[in-house]
C-alpha cells in the first residue's frame, strides 16, 4: 500500500479547520487577519490549533463545547500552528512577552490584551471535560453573560 503523505496531511488539516469553523471559530490565516481580530473591543478566545493528537482528542472538542455556557467571549478565533505560520507568529508576538508558545493552547484576550492562557501542558494528558471546565472558569472571570 502506497500512501501520499501530503494528501493525508492536507485532509487532516482540512478536517481540523472544519471542526473549528463548525464550532463558530473564525480562521485567522494571515498577520493582517490577526491584527484586525486583535483590534476588536471586547473579549476574544484564541485557539492555537495543531494537528497533534491532543489537539484533535482534547483541545478542539473542548473549544467546541466550552462555548455552550452563560458567559462567553464576544469573539472566537483560531490560528493554525505549523500551517499558517505567519499568522501564528503574529498572534504569539501580540500575546506579549509572558506568553510561552505552545500548541494547542488557548489565550483569552480583553480589548486585544492577553488576560489568561491555557498552555499545552494544561491540555495534554487531561480529559476534555477538565479543559472545558478550565476554559469556562476563564469565561466566568473575564466575560459577560450573553
Short mmCIF file of C-alpha atoms in Angstrom, two decimals:
data_model
loop_
_atom_site.label_atom_id
_atom_site.label_comp_id
_atom_site.label_asym_id
_atom_site.label_seq_id
_atom_site.Cartn_x
_atom_site.Cartn_y
_atom_site.Cartn_z
CA UNK A 1 0.00 0.00 0.00
CA UNK A 2 1.40 3.37 -1.04
CA UNK A 3 0.00 6.46 0.65
CA UNK A 4 0.66 10.07 -0.32
CA UNK A 5 1.77 11.82 2.89
CA UNK A 6 0.88 15.32 1.63
CA UNK A 7 -2.60 14.18 0.63
CA UNK A 8 -3.11 12.65 4.08
CA UNK A 9 -1.84 15.76 5.89
CA UNK A 10 -3.96 18.08 3.76
CA UNK A 11 -7.01 16.03 4.67
CA UNK A 12 -6.16 16.13 8.39
CA UNK A 13 -5.66 19.91 8.26
CA UNK A 14 -8.90 20.39 6.31
CA UNK A 15 -10.82 18.37 8.90
CA UNK A 16 -9.19 20.23 11.81
CA UNK A 17 -10.04 23.61 10.27
CA UNK A 18 -13.58 22.43 9.56
CA UNK A 19 -14.11 21.35 13.17
CA UNK A 20 -13.20 24.83 14.38
CA UNK A 21 -15.32 26.62 11.79
CA UNK A 22 -18.30 24.38 12.56
CA UNK A 23 -17.92 25.40 16.22
CA UNK A 24 -18.11 29.09 15.35
CA UNK A 25 -14.42 29.99 15.29
CA UNK A 26 -13.09 32.41 12.68
CA UNK A 27 -9.90 31.29 10.92
CA UNK A 28 -7.07 33.83 11.06
CA UNK A 29 -4.82 32.89 8.13
CA UNK A 30 -2.58 35.94 7.81
CA UNK A 31 -0.86 38.51 10.03
CA UNK A 32 -3.40 41.10 8.79
CA UNK A 33 -6.27 38.82 9.89
CA UNK A 34 -4.65 38.59 13.33
CA UNK A 35 -4.12 42.36 13.59
CA UNK A 36 -7.76 43.06 12.68
CA UNK A 37 -9.14 40.42 15.07
CA UNK A 38 -6.96 41.53 17.97
CA UNK A 39 -8.02 45.17 17.45
CA UNK A 40 -11.63 44.32 18.27
CA UNK A 41 -13.12 45.59 21.50
CA UNK A 42 -14.41 43.05 23.99
CA UNK A 43 -13.22 39.56 24.76
CA UNK A 44 -11.81 37.03 22.31
CA UNK A 45 -10.87 33.40 22.78
CA UNK A 46 -7.93 32.47 20.57
CA UNK A 47 -7.42 28.74 20.00
CA UNK A 48 -3.97 27.86 18.68
CA UNK A 49 -4.81 24.78 16.63
CA UNK A 50 -2.49 21.91 15.76
CA UNK A 51 -2.54 18.52 14.04
CA UNK A 52 -1.28 16.66 17.12
CA UNK A 53 -3.36 14.08 18.95
CA UNK A 54 -4.06 16.26 21.98
CA UNK A 55 -5.46 18.95 19.67
CA UNK A 56 -7.82 16.51 17.96
CA UNK A 57 -8.75 14.48 21.02
CA UNK A 58 -8.86 17.17 23.69
CA UNK A 59 -8.40 20.81 22.61
CA UNK A 60 -10.76 21.02 19.62
CA UNK A 61 -13.58 19.15 21.42
CA UNK A 62 -13.03 21.41 24.45
CA UNK A 63 -13.07 24.52 22.23
CA UNK A 64 -16.32 23.38 20.63
CA UNK A 65 -18.10 22.56 23.87
CA UNK A 66 -16.79 25.26 26.23
CA UNK A 67 -18.73 27.95 24.37
CA UNK A 68 -22.05 26.45 25.48
CA UNK A 69 -22.03 28.49 28.66
CA UNK A 70 -23.88 31.51 30.04
CA UNK A 71 -20.78 33.67 29.83
CA UNK A 72 -18.55 33.55 26.78
CA UNK A 73 -16.24 35.75 24.74
CA UNK A 74 -17.52 38.20 22.18
CA UNK A 75 -15.27 36.65 19.52
CA UNK A 76 -13.96 33.16 18.79
CA UNK A 77 -10.88 32.94 16.60
CA UNK A 78 -8.21 30.39 15.73
CA UNK A 79 -4.73 30.31 14.23
CA UNK A 80 -3.20 27.09 12.97
CA UNK A 81 0.34 26.48 14.21
CA UNK A 82 2.53 24.81 11.61
CA UNK A 83 0.11 25.73 8.82
CA UNK A 84 -0.49 29.48 8.96
CA UNK A 85 2.98 30.22 10.27
CA UNK A 86 2.99 34.00 9.82
CA UNK A 87 -0.44 34.39 11.41
CA UNK A 88 0.60 32.22 14.36
CA UNK A 89 3.85 34.16 14.81
CA UNK A 90 1.93 37.46 14.74
CA UNK A 91 -0.55 36.21 17.33
CA UNK A 92 2.21 34.97 19.61
CA UNK A 93 4.02 38.29 19.32
CA UNK A 94 0.85 40.18 20.25
CA UNK A 95 0.18 37.88 23.22
CA UNK A 96 3.14 39.54 24.94
CA UNK A 97 6.48 38.63 26.44
CA UNK A 98 4.95 36.43 29.15
CA UNK A 99 3.40 34.11 26.54
CA UNK A 100 5.02 30.69 26.28
CA UNK A 101 4.38 29.43 22.72
CA UNK A 102 2.66 26.07 22.68
CA UNK A 103 0.15 24.29 20.54
CA UNK A 104 -2.52 23.51 21.07
CA UNK A 105 -3.32 26.26 23.52
CA UNK A 106 -5.88 28.92 24.35
CA UNK A 107 -5.41 32.62 25.05
CA UNK A 108 -8.21 34.86 26.28
CA UNK A 109 -7.94 38.47 25.18
CA UNK A 110 -9.72 41.50 26.55
CA UNK A 111 -9.58 44.52 24.23
CA UNK A 112 -6.68 42.86 22.41
CA UNK A 113 -4.59 42.16 25.52
CA UNK A 114 -3.91 38.66 26.84
CA UNK A 115 -5.55 38.18 30.25
CA UNK A 116 -5.37 34.39 30.61
CA UNK A 117 -3.78 31.41 28.94
CA UNK A 118 -4.12 27.64 28.88
CA UNK A 119 -0.95 26.02 27.59
CA UNK A 120 -0.37 22.62 26.08
CA UNK A 121 0.80 21.31 29.48
CA UNK A 122 -2.72 22.05 30.75
CA UNK A 123 -4.31 20.18 27.82
CA UNK A 124 -2.11 17.19 27.02
CA UNK A 125 -2.80 14.32 29.41
CA UNK A 126 -6.02 15.92 30.67
CA UNK A 127 -9.52 14.89 29.74
CA UNK A 128 -11.68 17.19 27.58
CA UNK A 129 -14.11 17.88 30.44
CA UNK A 130 -11.37 19.28 32.69
CA UNK A 131 -10.16 21.53 29.85
CA UNK A 132 -13.76 22.67 29.23
CA UNK A 133 -14.12 23.49 32.93
CA UNK A 134 -10.83 25.42 32.84
CA UNK A 135 -11.91 27.44 29.79
CA UNK A 136 -15.31 28.15 31.32
CA UNK A 137 -13.68 29.33 34.55
CA UNK A 138 -11.86 31.93 32.45
CA UNK A 139 -15.16 32.91 30.83
CA UNK A 140 -16.71 33.25 34.29
CA UNK A 141 -13.91 35.57 35.40
CA UNK A 142 -13.46 37.70 32.26
CA UNK A 143 -16.58 37.53 30.05
CA UNK A 144 -20.08 38.91 30.19
CA UNK A 145 -23.28 36.93 30.16
CA UNK A 146 -24.81 36.62 26.72
#
